[in-house]
Amino acid sequence: MGKELRFPPGFLWGTATSSHQVEGYNCNNDWWEWEREPGHIRDGSTSGAACDWWNRAEEDLKTAAEMGQNAHRFSVEWSRIEPQEGEWDEKALARYRRMVEFMHQVGLKPMITLHHFTNPRWLAEKGGWENREVLPRFERYVAKVVETLGDLCDLWCTINEPNVYAYQSYGAGIWPPQKHSLRLVFRVLRNMAEAHTIAYHTIHRLQPEAQVGLAYNMRIFDPANPSSPLDRSIAKLLDYLFNRLFLKAVTEGKLAFPLGQGEVIEKMADTVDFSGVNYYVRDLVAFDITRPGSFFARRFATPGAEKGPGDWGEFYPEGLYRLVRQLTVYGKPIYITENGCPDNTDEKRPRFLINHLVALWRAIQEGAPVKGYFFWTLVDNFEWAEGWSRRFGLIALDVKTQRRTMRYSGEIYARICKANAIPGEVL
Ligand code: IFM
């Protein structure tokens, strides 16, 4: 048994969710019809009722609070509150208000994400994130949400994982609108950087004391052979494109190549009040001449290391320590806005959780200003193109009956949250 590892007073312990993955029947967005087309979702499933959060979020939020959590990160579904362009659904806005009020009642501090992968159908039909017209539309939507919920929330993520969204939807062509163009990936990313900037200033205009950031997905890319200059260069290139380029834009205010040609964008500099990182995996990277479409990179897990299913990547807790140390240079508070693993049987999740938290604790001991940790996720939810085939929850969900069952990892997380520490006996 080790010595307990304490976290700073006031540390936020939560879980993270997103609207489409939990609410159910989000039939006005660009995923709803698309999911039904054969071949799009790995197991042929659809989001359907999802976790039925539109009706029963409170039950799960109550459980989260009983587990000792004191925060919750969730997203507002644009297509619910603006189902037709310019028409607001006041009932949907009122439902979100009730949800957030309930979070306060049970002691969960809300962190709201404004865009988490899905788009209203009308927006997608007008070119979605490829079209610069998205900028005033996003601004109007953000203002509406902040006017409605701003008195109940002061922690905002403008966009979830712009890098993942742009790549999956416009590069790999796995998500709608299923395009395959690097040019479009960078156009979408650039529009997202500008949308983030506009949202940042809109939120601050309405709520000067707000803390605004992004939930940004970062992976560790290490050279497969550290003494190979080619492996090193390719790993560095992927790290630059995936982890740094976008953050450089919203911190320095400049669109570096290939996001732009180094042009300075008005008011884009310093538009993050906190660094939000979604961390899951590491890839070893080897130079591969046969893969020009993947930046000449072959990615794989360390042989023998624990990894997720398929191409998910290697579980690498030390990566969280390294990324947090890296983010410390920005001098802003840091939130782990997501961390978790696909594990349908919960064999790996308990150790995954503990090892990542130990790594995080070490970074905090060395002075990293980490203010909170949000595990992905509370209850198994609809995992995008993987459908229901990959489970990430601390609580298992029977999709047919909506029955919830606490997993062992959920029990461990509850002990950690309640103690504000990793108890010695789980180490
Ligand atoms: O389910 C997703 C989430 O929507 C964004 N971050 C990664 C999670 C697991 O793949």
XYZ file of C-alpha atoms and ligand atoms in Angstrom:
437
model
C 0.000 0.000 0.000
C 1.374 3.399 -0.979
C 0.974 6.750 0.704
C -2.160 8.647 -0.337
C -1.598 11.285 -3.028
C -3.524 14.442 -2.219
C -4.844 16.956 -4.766
C -5.046 20.710 -4.120
C -8.037 22.051 -2.158
C -10.925 23.021 -4.441
C -9.772 20.688 -7.213
C -12.593 19.943 -9.677
C -13.460 16.283 -10.138
C -15.918 15.554 -12.876
C -16.911 13.608 -15.919
C -17.452 14.900 -19.445
C -20.296 14.206 -21.880
C -21.579 15.642 -25.148
C -25.106 16.352 -26.306
C -25.439 13.983 -29.250
C -23.759 11.158 -27.398
C -26.121 11.232 -24.406
C -29.318 13.186 -25.052
C -31.128 11.009 -27.585
C -33.280 11.925 -30.563
C -31.158 14.786 -31.806
C -32.899 14.508 -35.143
C -32.096 18.011 -36.378
C -28.358 17.598 -36.690
C -26.051 16.321 -39.429
C -25.446 12.961 -37.689
C -29.036 11.800 -37.285
C -29.856 10.807 -40.883
C -26.254 9.985 -41.682
C -26.082 7.363 -38.913
C -28.917 5.485 -40.582
C -27.081 5.003 -43.851
C -25.552 1.521 -44.017
C -21.797 1.351 -43.567
C -21.410 4.570 -41.611
C -21.478 3.160 -38.066
C -19.240 0.190 -37.324
C -21.842 -1.957 -35.554
C -24.772 -0.687 -37.617
C -26.253 0.991 -34.540
C -27.683 4.497 -34.242
C -27.705 7.002 -31.405
C -31.489 6.577 -30.918
C -32.432 7.382 -27.344
C -28.705 7.438 -26.430
C -28.637 7.726 -22.599
C -32.013 9.474 -22.699
C -30.521 12.557 -21.080
C -33.117 14.846 -22.529
C -35.478 13.209 -20.056
C -33.268 11.783 -17.358
C -30.016 13.737 -17.131
C -30.859 14.539 -13.525
C -30.726 10.866 -12.460
C -27.191 10.491 -13.756
C -26.077 13.886 -12.485
C -27.336 12.934 -9.043
C -25.301 9.731 -9.221
C -22.251 11.751 -10.283
C -22.689 13.993 -7.246
C -23.134 10.970 -4.978
C -19.860 9.648 -6.365
C -18.204 12.735 -4.901
C -17.858 14.631 -8.174
C -18.121 18.401 -7.902
C -18.143 19.397 -11.590
C -19.587 18.290 -14.908
C -18.594 19.153 -18.466
C -21.368 18.856 -21.063
C -22.299 20.407 -24.385
C -25.262 22.346 -25.667
C -26.729 21.006 -28.910
C -26.876 23.826 -31.448
C -29.486 21.971 -33.551
C -31.855 21.773 -30.592
C -31.869 25.411 -29.708
C -31.754 26.702 -33.306
C -33.549 23.958 -35.263
C -34.142 26.340 -38.198
C -31.816 29.193 -38.978
C -32.663 32.181 -36.780
C -35.485 30.397 -34.924
C -34.844 29.690 -31.270
C -36.485 26.848 -29.419
C -37.192 28.460 -26.066
C -38.361 25.142 -24.597
C -35.011 23.548 -25.382
C -33.190 26.504 -23.832
C -35.376 26.172 -20.743
C -34.516 22.460 -20.549
C -30.806 23.303 -20.524
C -31.447 25.884 -17.801
C -33.161 23.256 -15.659
C -30.249 20.862 -16.197
C -27.700 23.454 -15.138
C -29.791 24.559 -12.160
C -29.912 20.937 -11.090
C -26.129 20.674 -11.367
C -25.846 23.566 -8.912
C -28.421 22.006 -6.600
C -26.366 18.824 -6.283
C -23.006 20.595 -6.128
C -21.680 20.113 -9.670
C -19.930 23.113 -11.199
C -20.893 23.256 -14.881
C -18.415 23.600 -17.726
C -20.270 24.135 -20.993
C -18.984 23.235 -24.458
C -20.614 25.152 -27.291
C -19.661 22.937 -30.224
C -19.008 19.222 -29.879
C -18.851 17.753 -33.409
C -22.532 18.012 -34.446
C -24.072 20.776 -36.559
C -27.653 21.800 -37.236
C -28.771 20.275 -40.533
C -29.482 23.703 -41.999
C -25.891 24.732 -41.282
C -24.458 21.592 -42.881
C -26.623 22.189 -45.950
C -25.097 25.649 -46.262
C -21.540 24.323 -46.324
C -21.006 23.879 -42.582
C -17.513 24.723 -41.393
C -16.115 25.038 -44.924
C -18.136 28.172 -45.442
C -17.021 31.368 -43.700
C -20.690 32.236 -43.222
C -20.461 29.919 -40.222
C -18.738 32.732 -38.324
C -21.677 35.148 -37.832
C -23.972 32.154 -37.339
C -21.808 30.723 -34.586
C -21.511 34.142 -32.974
C -25.303 34.549 -32.851
C -25.720 31.047 -31.378
C -23.018 31.576 -28.750
C -24.570 34.877 -27.689
C -27.968 33.203 -27.302
C -26.558 30.428 -25.111
C -24.566 32.804 -22.940
C -27.531 35.159 -22.536
C -29.609 32.179 -21.423
C -27.162 30.299 -19.217
C -24.476 32.840 -18.367
C -25.785 33.547 -14.866
C -25.385 29.823 -14.102
C -22.030 29.102 -15.710
C -18.668 30.833 -15.938
C -16.522 28.067 -17.467
C -16.838 27.717 -21.229
C -15.210 25.569 -23.912
C -15.930 27.133 -27.275
C -15.137 24.102 -29.456
C -14.347 20.493 -28.661
C -11.319 18.988 -30.453
C -11.262 21.113 -33.621
C -8.288 19.054 -34.842
C -10.147 15.749 -34.514
C -13.332 17.165 -36.046
C -11.542 18.630 -39.059
C -9.485 15.520 -39.705
C -12.242 12.931 -39.241
C -14.798 14.872 -41.292
C -12.686 16.453 -44.038
C -9.435 14.443 -44.174
C -10.086 10.800 -43.303
C -13.684 11.136 -44.470
C -15.003 8.977 -41.638
C -17.543 11.468 -40.254
C -20.036 13.644 -42.118
C -19.616 15.251 -44.609
C -17.040 12.522 -45.410
C -14.597 14.524 -47.496
C -11.017 13.656 -48.299
C -9.065 16.844 -48.714
C -6.182 18.220 -46.677
C -6.908 21.634 -48.134
C -10.371 21.463 -46.558
C -8.976 20.210 -43.239
C -6.934 23.394 -42.929
C -9.745 25.611 -44.190
C -12.112 24.177 -41.563
C -9.468 24.530 -38.856
C -8.899 28.112 -39.803
C -12.632 28.835 -39.665
C -12.749 27.133 -36.277
C -9.864 29.252 -34.985
C -11.748 32.360 -36.103
C -15.035 31.063 -34.657
C -13.266 30.389 -31.372
C -11.895 33.944 -31.369
C -15.321 35.431 -32.028
C -16.889 33.228 -29.355
C -14.178 34.191 -26.874
C -14.913 37.899 -27.283
C -18.689 37.399 -27.394
C -18.645 35.494 -24.111
C -16.416 38.106 -22.466
C -18.608 40.954 -23.699
C -21.642 39.335 -22.050
C -19.813 37.926 -19.055
C -16.531 39.688 -18.325
C -15.580 37.336 -15.488
C -15.991 34.153 -17.597
C -13.149 31.685 -18.110
C -13.085 30.675 -21.757
C -10.973 28.022 -23.466
C -11.138 24.988 -25.714
C -11.173 21.253 -25.121
C -8.203 20.397 -27.309
C -7.221 16.821 -28.163
C -3.501 16.142 -27.783
C -1.658 12.897 -28.542
C 1.922 11.970 -27.839
C 3.912 11.238 -30.990
C 7.263 9.619 -30.214
C 9.772 8.427 -32.823
C 9.686 4.632 -33.137
C 13.456 4.673 -33.375
C 14.792 7.706 -31.495
C 18.127 7.468 -33.262
C 16.530 7.669 -36.711
C 16.472 11.292 -37.983
C 13.576 10.378 -40.309
C 11.415 8.915 -37.525
C 12.241 11.926 -35.364
C 11.296 14.401 -38.086
C 7.995 12.709 -38.877
C 7.057 12.474 -35.178
C 7.871 16.160 -34.825
C 5.795 17.026 -37.883
C 2.730 15.184 -36.537
C 3.199 16.826 -33.144
C 3.327 20.227 -34.837
C 0.289 19.654 -37.066
C -1.922 17.931 -34.519
C -0.891 19.384 -31.168
C 0.605 22.805 -31.793
C -0.622 24.541 -34.928
C -4.111 25.438 -33.712
C -2.987 26.350 -30.192
C -0.289 28.552 -31.681
C -2.998 30.432 -33.569
C -5.203 31.093 -30.551
C -2.311 32.005 -28.283
C -0.060 33.984 -30.671
C -2.781 35.266 -32.992
C -0.971 34.139 -36.138
C -1.958 31.518 -38.721
C 1.258 29.599 -39.245
C 1.676 27.377 -42.311
C -0.315 25.299 -43.335
C -3.188 26.976 -41.466
C -2.242 30.169 -43.285
C 0.854 32.030 -44.462
C 1.744 33.567 -41.119
C -0.947 36.239 -41.298
C -1.947 37.946 -38.054
C -5.658 37.705 -37.258
C -7.181 40.567 -35.381
C -8.002 39.774 -31.727
C -7.014 36.099 -32.046
C -3.965 36.337 -29.795
C -4.379 35.248 -26.177
C -7.939 33.976 -26.548
C -7.645 31.157 -24.039
C -8.108 31.810 -20.342
C -7.304 28.171 -19.556
C -5.671 25.277 -21.342
C -8.151 22.432 -21.764
C -6.648 19.143 -22.859
C -8.344 15.920 -23.920
C -5.685 13.236 -23.614
C -6.054 9.573 -24.517
C -3.065 7.906 -26.217
C 0.440 7.838 -27.591
C 1.607 6.738 -31.050
C 5.068 5.586 -31.993
C 5.855 7.031 -35.392
C 8.041 5.521 -38.110
C 8.893 7.061 -41.471
C 7.168 5.097 -44.237
C 7.800 6.038 -47.869
C 4.656 4.198 -48.970
C 2.338 6.545 -47.043
C 2.423 9.967 -48.654
C -1.264 10.482 -47.729
C -0.434 10.083 -44.023
C 2.546 12.467 -44.010
C 4.838 9.428 -44.586
C 4.010 8.203 -41.088
C 3.228 4.731 -39.818
C 1.766 4.885 -36.330
C 1.642 2.017 -33.861
C 1.793 1.118 -30.166
C 4.930 0.030 -28.335
C 5.036 -3.761 -28.757
C 3.632 -5.390 -25.618
C 2.190 -2.141 -24.248
C -1.420 -1.887 -23.214
C -3.532 -0.344 -25.959
C -7.097 0.252 -27.025
C -8.949 -1.776 -29.673
C -8.127 -1.428 -33.395
C -6.142 1.686 -34.197
C -7.045 3.387 -30.911
C -3.435 3.797 -29.716
C -1.311 3.058 -26.678
C -2.324 3.808 -23.085
C 0.546 5.930 -21.865
C -0.026 7.712 -18.526
C 3.363 9.438 -18.650
C 1.992 11.314 -21.672
C -0.415 13.204 -19.428
C 2.499 14.323 -17.268
C 4.465 15.403 -20.343
C 1.575 17.324 -21.905
C 0.687 19.121 -18.691
C 4.337 20.142 -18.238
C 4.297 21.386 -21.822
C 1.095 23.401 -21.294
C 2.519 25.013 -18.170
C 4.516 27.378 -20.413
C 1.295 29.192 -21.370
C 0.977 30.298 -17.747
C -2.786 29.601 -17.665
C -4.832 27.309 -15.442
C -5.043 23.800 -16.894
C -8.061 21.513 -17.007
C -7.978 17.915 -18.161
C -11.218 18.252 -20.086
C -11.207 14.545 -21.078
C -9.260 11.390 -20.308
C -10.515 7.838 -20.540
C -10.355 4.562 -22.418
C -12.509 2.275 -24.524
C -12.892 -0.846 -22.411
C -16.139 -2.815 -22.689
C -15.309 -5.154 -19.801
C -13.716 -2.669 -17.375
C -10.589 -4.812 -17.091
C -8.243 -1.972 -17.947
C -10.118 1.148 -16.900
C -9.406 1.067 -13.126
C -5.619 0.895 -13.666
C -5.831 3.367 -16.560
C -7.569 5.861 -14.288
C -5.208 5.448 -11.348
C -2.036 5.575 -13.435
C -3.127 8.710 -15.272
C -4.046 10.412 -12.027
C -0.695 9.532 -10.507
C 0.992 11.126 -13.526
C -1.206 14.199 -13.136
C -0.468 14.402 -9.417
C 3.282 14.382 -10.173
C 2.883 17.288 -12.574
C 0.921 19.209 -9.926
C 3.629 18.514 -7.331
C 6.083 20.136 -9.721
C 3.949 23.264 -9.869
C 1.627 22.708 -12.846
C -1.515 24.811 -12.247
C -4.017 22.000 -12.885
C -7.459 22.953 -11.585
C -9.608 19.989 -12.545
C -9.974 16.586 -14.167
C -12.980 15.366 -16.182
C -13.087 11.651 -16.888
C -14.584 10.566 -20.217
C -17.244 9.467 -19.410
C -19.960 8.962 -16.797
C -22.347 6.500 -18.507
C -21.512 4.510 -21.677
C -22.566 6.686 -24.586
C -22.835 6.697 -28.373
C -19.266 6.636 -29.672
C -19.659 8.312 -33.083
C -18.686 6.062 -36.007
C -17.984 3.261 -33.521
C -21.607 3.369 -32.374
C -22.215 1.356 -29.217
C -19.299 -0.979 -29.885
C -16.876 0.983 -27.709
C -17.745 1.659 -24.092
C -16.118 4.459 -22.122
C -18.385 4.745 -19.059
C -17.675 4.487 -15.360
C -21.249 3.249 -15.410
C -22.354 0.552 -17.860
C -25.491 1.156 -19.904
C -27.862 -1.452 -21.259
C -28.991 0.494 -24.304
C -32.274 -1.412 -24.696
C -33.507 -1.115 -21.124
C -31.577 2.026 -20.145
C -30.455 0.136 -17.046
C -27.292 1.527 -15.439
C -24.721 -0.555 -13.554
C -21.826 0.995 -11.677
C -18.494 -0.437 -12.798
C -15.545 -1.101 -10.498
C -13.748 1.843 -12.134
C -16.732 3.990 -11.086
C -16.301 2.863 -7.493
C -12.601 3.696 -7.597
C -13.276 7.122 -9.098
C -15.853 7.806 -6.378
C -13.284 7.026 -3.679
C -10.791 9.359 -5.306
C -13.286 12.216 -5.729
C -14.559 11.907 -2.160
C -11.060 11.863 -0.689
C -9.698 14.541 -3.066
C -6.790 12.125 -3.176
C -5.710 8.801 -4.596
C -6.064 6.605 -1.508
C -2.964 4.598 -0.605
C -4.794 1.271 -0.863
C -5.534 1.646 -4.589
C -1.941 2.486 -5.503
O -16.354 10.198 -27.433
C -15.284 11.040 -27.748
C -15.639 12.483 -27.468
O -16.781 12.881 -28.148
C -14.494 13.397 -27.856
N -13.239 12.934 -27.311
C -12.899 11.550 -27.426
C -14.056 10.684 -26.950
C -13.689 9.207 -27.061
O -13.416 8.868 -28.382
